[in-house]
Short mmCIF file of C-alpha atoms in Angstrom, two decimals:
data_model
loop_
_atom_site.label_atom_id
_atom_site.label_comp_id
_atom_site.label_asym_id
_atom_site.label_seq_id
_atom_site.Cartn_x
_atom_site.Cartn_y
_atom_site.Cartn_z
CA MET D 1 -66.63 3.21 105.14
CA ALA D 2 -67.44 4.47 101.65
CA ARG D 3 -66.05 7.90 102.48
CA GLU D 4 -62.77 6.41 103.73
CA ASP D 5 -62.39 4.40 100.52
CA ALA D 6 -63.05 7.53 98.44
CA VAL D 7 -60.42 9.49 100.40
CA LYS D 8 -57.85 6.72 99.86
CA CYS D 9 -58.58 6.72 96.12
CA LEU D 10 -58.23 10.51 95.91
CA ARG D 11 -54.93 10.42 97.78
CA CYS D 12 -53.52 7.76 95.45
CA LEU D 13 -54.47 9.80 92.39
CA LEU D 14 -52.87 12.94 93.82
CA TYR D 15 -49.69 10.99 94.60
CA ALA D 16 -49.51 9.91 90.94
CA LEU D 17 -50.18 13.43 89.63
CA ASN D 18 -47.52 14.99 91.84
CA LEU D 19 -45.00 12.43 90.62
CA LEU D 20 -46.03 13.32 87.06
CA PHE D 21 -45.49 17.02 87.83
CA TRP D 22 -41.93 16.28 88.98
CA LEU D 23 -41.09 14.31 85.83
CA MET D 24 -42.63 16.80 83.40
CA SER D 25 -41.00 19.78 85.13
CA MET D 26 -37.57 18.21 84.77
CA CYS D 27 -38.30 17.38 81.10
CA VAL D 28 -39.36 20.97 80.40
CA LEU D 29 -36.22 22.37 82.02
CA GLY D 30 -34.03 19.95 80.06
CA VAL D 31 -35.63 20.73 76.69
CA ALA D 32 -35.54 24.48 77.40
CA ALA D 33 -31.79 24.26 78.12
CA TRP D 34 -31.34 22.28 74.89
CA ILE D 35 -33.16 24.95 72.85
CA ARG D 36 -31.33 27.82 74.52
CA ASP D 37 -27.95 27.01 72.92
CA SER D 38 -29.34 26.89 69.39
CA LEU D 39 -31.43 30.00 70.02
CA ASN D 40 -28.40 32.01 71.14
CA THR D 41 -26.60 31.04 67.94
CA VAL D 42 -29.55 32.07 65.75
CA LEU D 43 -29.97 35.37 67.59
CA THR D 44 -26.30 36.17 67.05
CA LEU D 45 -26.52 35.55 63.30
CA THR D 46 -29.80 37.42 62.89
CA ALA D 47 -28.97 40.44 65.07
CA HIS D 48 -30.69 43.71 64.04
CA THR D 49 -32.91 42.01 61.46
CA ARG D 50 -36.56 40.97 61.25
CA LEU D 51 -35.42 37.40 61.75
CA GLU D 52 -34.22 38.27 65.25
CA GLU D 53 -37.61 39.71 66.18
CA ALA D 54 -39.36 36.62 64.83
CA ALA D 55 -37.04 34.28 66.75
CA VAL D 56 -37.59 36.20 69.98
CA LEU D 57 -41.36 36.18 69.47
CA THR D 58 -41.35 32.41 68.91
CA TYR D 59 -38.92 31.20 71.56
CA SER D 60 -38.89 33.85 74.25
CA PRO D 61 -41.79 32.31 76.25
CA ALA D 62 -40.08 28.91 76.14
CA VAL D 63 -36.77 30.12 77.59
CA HIS D 64 -37.98 33.19 79.49
CA PRO D 65 -36.81 33.37 83.13
CA VAL D 66 -40.46 33.56 84.24
CA PHE D 67 -41.20 30.27 82.47
CA ILE D 68 -38.16 28.62 84.05
CA ALA D 69 -39.19 29.96 87.47
CA VAL D 70 -42.72 28.57 86.99
CA CYS D 71 -41.31 25.09 86.29
CA CYS D 72 -39.13 25.26 89.40
CA LEU D 73 -42.10 26.49 91.42
CA LEU D 74 -44.23 23.64 90.10
CA PHE D 75 -41.61 21.18 91.36
CA ILE D 76 -41.83 22.73 94.85
CA VAL D 77 -45.64 22.91 94.75
CA ALA D 78 -45.80 19.22 93.88
CA MET D 79 -43.74 18.47 97.01
CA VAL D 80 -46.14 20.54 99.12
CA GLY D 81 -49.10 18.75 97.56
CA TYR D 82 -47.52 15.39 98.33
CA CYS D 83 -46.98 16.37 101.99
CA GLY D 84 -50.50 17.78 102.30
CA THR D 85 -52.00 14.63 100.80
CA LEU D 86 -49.89 12.42 103.04
CA ARG D 87 -50.87 14.26 106.23
CA CYS D 88 -54.42 15.14 105.09
CA ASP D 89 -53.66 18.74 106.08
CA LEU D 90 -56.40 21.16 105.00
CA LEU D 91 -54.08 24.20 105.06
CA LEU D 92 -51.39 22.60 102.88
CA LEU D 93 -53.97 21.29 100.43
CA SER D 94 -55.60 24.74 100.19
CA TRP D 95 -52.20 26.33 99.50
CA TYR D 96 -51.52 23.61 96.94
CA PHE D 97 -54.77 24.35 95.11
CA CYS D 98 -54.16 28.12 95.00
CA SER D 99 -50.59 27.63 93.73
CA LEU D 100 -51.73 25.28 90.96
CA LEU D 101 -54.37 27.81 89.91
CA LEU D 102 -51.77 30.61 89.74
CA ILE D 103 -49.32 28.50 87.72
CA PHE D 104 -52.09 27.45 85.35
CA CYS D 105 -52.96 31.10 84.66
CA VAL D 106 -49.30 31.91 83.86
CA GLU D 107 -49.05 28.93 81.51
CA LEU D 108 -52.29 29.90 79.80
CA ALA D 109 -50.98 33.42 79.21
CA SER D 110 -47.76 31.98 77.76
CA ALA D 111 -49.74 29.72 75.41
CA VAL D 112 -51.78 32.68 74.14
CA TRP D 113 -48.55 34.65 73.70
CA THR D 114 -47.00 32.02 71.41
CA TYR D 115 -50.16 31.24 69.45
CA ASP D 116 -49.54 33.72 66.60
CA GLN D 117 -46.90 32.84 64.02
CA PRO D 118 -44.15 35.46 63.54
CA PRO D 119 -44.34 37.53 60.32
CA VAL D 120 -41.25 36.20 58.55
CA GLN D 121 -40.70 35.37 54.89
CA ARG D 122 -38.04 33.49 52.99
CA SER D 123 -36.92 36.70 51.34
CA ASP D 124 -35.77 37.91 54.74
CA MET D 125 -33.02 35.30 54.62
CA ILE D 126 -31.05 37.49 52.23
CA SER D 127 -30.37 39.91 55.09
CA LEU D 128 -28.11 37.27 56.63
CA LYS D 129 -25.50 37.95 53.95
CA SER D 130 -24.73 41.27 55.65
CA ARG D 131 -23.18 39.26 58.52
CA MET D 132 -20.76 37.36 56.30
CA PRO D 133 -18.08 39.99 55.44
CA ASN D 134 -16.96 40.15 59.07
CA PHE D 135 -16.17 36.44 59.14
CA GLY D 136 -12.59 35.70 60.16
CA LEU D 137 -11.75 39.22 61.34
CA GLN D 138 -9.90 39.50 64.62
CA ARG D 139 -12.45 41.79 66.26
CA TYR D 140 -15.33 39.49 65.22
CA GLN D 141 -14.07 36.20 66.54
CA TRP D 142 -17.39 35.66 68.32
CA LEU D 143 -19.21 35.95 64.97
CA THR D 144 -16.76 33.54 63.32
CA HIS D 145 -17.31 31.02 66.08
CA THR D 146 -21.11 31.41 65.73
CA TRP D 147 -21.04 30.79 61.97
CA ASN D 148 -18.86 27.72 62.40
CA SER D 149 -21.07 26.33 65.16
CA PHE D 150 -24.28 26.87 63.22
CA GLN D 151 -22.96 25.35 59.98
CA THR D 152 -21.62 22.34 61.84
CA GLU D 153 -24.78 21.75 63.88
CA PHE D 154 -27.31 22.29 61.08
CA LYS D 155 -25.13 20.86 58.27
CA CYS D 156 -25.42 23.87 55.98
CA CYS D 157 -23.09 26.27 54.19
CA GLY D 158 -23.58 29.93 53.32
CA VAL D 159 -26.99 31.57 53.22
CA ILE D 160 -28.44 30.17 50.00
CA TYR D 161 -25.47 28.18 48.71
CA PHE D 162 -21.79 27.75 49.63
CA THR D 163 -20.82 30.23 46.88
CA ASP D 164 -22.17 33.04 49.12
CA TRP D 165 -18.84 32.87 50.97
CA LEU D 166 -16.96 33.60 47.74
CA GLU D 167 -19.30 36.46 46.80
CA MET D 168 -19.56 38.25 50.16
CA THR D 169 -15.97 37.82 51.39
CA GLU D 170 -12.48 37.81 49.97
CA MET D 171 -12.14 34.11 50.70
CA GLU D 172 -11.23 31.77 47.85
CA PHE D 173 -13.04 28.81 49.39
CA PRO D 174 -15.69 28.27 52.12
CA PRO D 175 -14.85 27.72 55.81
CA ASP D 176 -13.92 24.24 56.98
CA SER D 177 -17.21 24.11 58.91
CA CYS D 178 -18.96 23.59 55.56
CA CYS D 179 -17.37 20.17 55.14
CA SER D 180 -19.38 17.05 55.84
CA ASN D 181 -16.17 15.44 57.12
CA GLN D 182 -14.22 18.19 58.84
CA TYR D 183 -10.43 18.38 59.07
CA PRO D 184 -7.98 21.26 58.59
CA GLY D 185 -7.99 22.31 54.93
CA CYS D 186 -11.00 20.15 54.00
CA ALA D 187 -12.86 23.06 52.38
CA ARG D 188 -9.89 23.93 50.13
CA HIS D 189 -9.56 20.31 49.07
CA ALA D 190 -13.32 19.94 48.45
CA HIS D 191 -13.51 23.19 46.48
CA GLN D 192 -10.68 22.12 44.22
CA HIS D 193 -11.52 18.44 43.78
CA ASP D 194 -14.97 17.30 44.98
CA LEU D 195 -17.73 19.77 45.81
CA SER D 196 -19.92 16.98 47.11
CA ASP D 197 -17.87 16.99 50.30
CA LEU D 198 -19.40 20.38 51.11
CA HIS D 199 -22.88 20.90 52.54
CA GLN D 200 -25.09 21.69 49.59
CA GLU D 201 -27.94 23.34 51.51
CA GLY D 202 -27.75 26.94 52.66
CA CYS D 203 -28.23 28.06 56.25
CA GLY D 204 -31.02 30.51 55.33
CA PRO D 205 -33.72 27.83 54.96
CA LYS D 206 -32.42 26.16 58.15
CA ILE D 207 -32.87 29.40 60.10
CA TYR D 208 -36.30 29.90 58.55
CA SER D 209 -37.36 26.40 59.64
CA PHE D 210 -35.95 27.03 63.11
CA ILE D 211 -37.94 30.23 63.52
CA ARG D 212 -41.13 28.57 62.32
CA GLY D 213 -40.71 25.96 65.05
CA THR D 214 -38.48 22.99 65.75
CA LYS D 215 -39.23 19.56 67.13
CA GLN D 216 -37.92 20.71 70.51
CA LEU D 217 -40.43 23.55 70.54
CA GLN D 218 -43.22 21.13 69.65
CA VAL D 219 -42.13 18.92 72.54
CA LEU D 220 -42.28 21.92 74.88
CA ARG D 221 -45.77 22.78 73.67
CA PHE D 222 -46.91 19.20 74.15
CA LEU D 223 -45.47 19.15 77.68
CA GLY D 224 -47.16 22.47 78.40
CA VAL D 225 -50.56 21.15 77.32
CA SER D 226 -50.02 17.94 79.31
CA ILE D 227 -49.08 19.86 82.43
CA GLY D 228 -52.14 22.10 82.02
CA VAL D 229 -54.50 19.12 81.74
CA ALA D 230 -52.84 17.44 84.74
CA GLN D 231 -53.19 20.65 86.75
CA ILE D 232 -56.92 20.90 86.02
CA LEU D 233 -57.35 17.28 87.12
CA ALA D 234 -55.23 17.85 90.23
CA MET D 235 -57.24 20.95 91.22
CA ALA D 236 -60.52 19.05 90.83
CA LEU D 237 -59.22 16.14 92.93
CA THR D 238 -57.85 18.52 95.56
CA LEU D 239 -61.20 20.28 95.93
CA THR D 240 -62.94 16.92 96.26
CA LEU D 241 -60.43 15.77 98.88
CA LEU D 242 -60.79 19.03 100.83
CA TRP D 243 -64.58 18.61 100.85
CA ALA D 244 -64.33 14.98 102.01
CA LEU D 245 -61.81 15.78 104.78
CA TYR D 246 -63.71 18.86 106.00
CA TYR D 247 -67.11 17.18 106.29
CA GLY D 248 -65.51 13.97 107.52
CA ARG D 249 -64.13 15.89 110.51
CA LYS D 250 -67.32 17.90 111.04
CA ALA D 251 -69.72 14.92 111.15
CA PRO D 252 -68.40 13.36 114.43
CA VAL D 253 -68.72 16.72 116.19
CA LEU D 254 -72.36 17.03 115.19
CA ASP D 255 -73.06 13.48 116.34
CA SER D 256 -71.55 14.17 119.78
CA ILE D 257 -73.71 17.29 120.25
CA ALA D 258 -77.02 15.54 119.42
CA PRO D 259 -79.03 14.42 122.58
CA PRO D 260 -79.58 10.70 123.15
CA PRO D 261 -83.03 9.39 122.15
CA HIS D 262 -85.65 8.89 124.95
CA ASP D 263 -87.08 5.37 125.13
CA ASP D 264 -90.74 5.35 126.17
CA SER D 265 -91.39 1.83 124.96
CA ALA D 266 -90.61 0.15 128.33
CA PRO D 267 -93.98 -0.45 130.13
CA LEU D 268 -94.48 0.24 133.81
CA THR D 269 -95.89 -2.92 135.40
CA VAL D 270 -96.60 -3.95 138.99
CA THR D 271 -97.00 -7.57 140.03
CA HIS D 272 -98.71 -8.41 143.35
CA GLY D 273 -97.36 -11.47 145.08
CA ALA D 274 -97.78 -13.20 148.42
CA SER D 275 -94.33 -12.27 149.57
CA GLY D 276 -93.47 -8.93 151.05
CA GLU D 277 -91.05 -8.00 148.16
CA ALA D 278 -92.08 -5.12 146.00
CA PRO D 279 -92.10 -5.66 142.25
CA GLN D 280 -89.09 -4.16 140.48
CA SER D 281 -89.59 -4.99 136.80
CA GLY D 282 -89.99 -1.97 134.50
CA CYS D 283 -89.17 0.49 137.30
CA ASN D 284 -86.28 2.71 138.11
CA ARG D 285 -85.68 3.41 141.83
CA THR D 286 -84.57 6.93 141.03
CA ASN D 287 -87.91 7.66 139.43
CA LYS D 288 -90.35 9.43 141.77
CA ALA D 289 -93.49 7.93 140.22
CA CYS D 290 -92.04 4.43 140.56
CA ASN D 291 -91.40 5.01 144.30
CA ILE D 292 -95.04 6.00 144.90
CA THR D 293 -96.21 2.86 143.11
CA ASN D 294 -93.95 0.68 145.33
CA ILE D 295 -95.34 2.28 148.53
CA SER D 296 -98.94 1.65 147.42
CA ALA D 297 -98.15 -1.99 146.68
CA ASN D 298 -96.59 -2.47 150.13
CA VAL D 299 -99.67 -0.96 151.87
CA GLN D 300 -102.03 -3.24 149.95
CA THR D 301 -99.94 -6.28 150.85
CA ALA D 302 -99.94 -5.38 154.57
CA ASN D 303 -103.75 -4.88 154.58
CA LEU D 304 -104.28 -8.26 152.92
CA GLN D 305 -102.14 -10.04 155.51
CA PHE D 306 -104.03 -8.28 158.37
CA GLU D 307 -107.45 -9.40 156.98
CA MET D 308 -106.24 -13.00 156.64
CA GLU D 309 -104.99 -13.08 160.29
CA ARG D 310 -108.32 -11.65 161.61
CA LEU D 311 -110.41 -14.22 159.73
CA SER D 312 -108.28 -17.08 160.98
#
């Protein structure tokens, strides 16, 4: 009874952990997709610079195809674990344990990979100015779109200050994406009348902060640690459940093979009576020794009756 209760408790815990795996896998995939858009923009602006190498070193494990595949595999493994727990199948549970162990090793390697901080300094932000002269050119429309997207999303203008646009290009005023309230011609109007309508912070410090790690990256790291702890707990519970199911099925087989105990406590007694019936208590008619005892009792009874008839 105690073993059955323990198995039920283990199954309930594994159900909860598999549900947690599903939820955390979907959260990781969603946050990774969220980071990917911003990362592509930063990589475009920092192409062929040390900043690009630092961004790749920081975010590549978070958006790497292997990492995405591991999250998808974890979702499938959780389904297998749920089915194995539901059916108490030793083969499915064994496959579930091995898969969790493999995924945990991949996640551990990814954590070690992203442990070191990239070697980037604030002075490296100046190299971004080399990307500004091509802004607005017909053959660099992709770069123009990237600058506009980054300045709008991160609410910045230029590299250090909005005047970088006037120094590095032939423009007389910054792009409209530098405006806090964007509309066609807003940058011209702000440059001529009210500079406060322009973003006062440069994009260089924003990119530096992004490379050092964003809140989204911290969320991914937290989810990674949570998944790792849940996997260790799930593997321990799976091993315990496998042990309980294996020995729970083996015990009845051993009990059926064991011989039944021999009872020697029943005494063999013979009661002599006046009637011609042989005593039967404590005897088994299939027992040879009991048959001999019955024959002797019958002979003694017949002799006693013969002596009584002769005396009378």
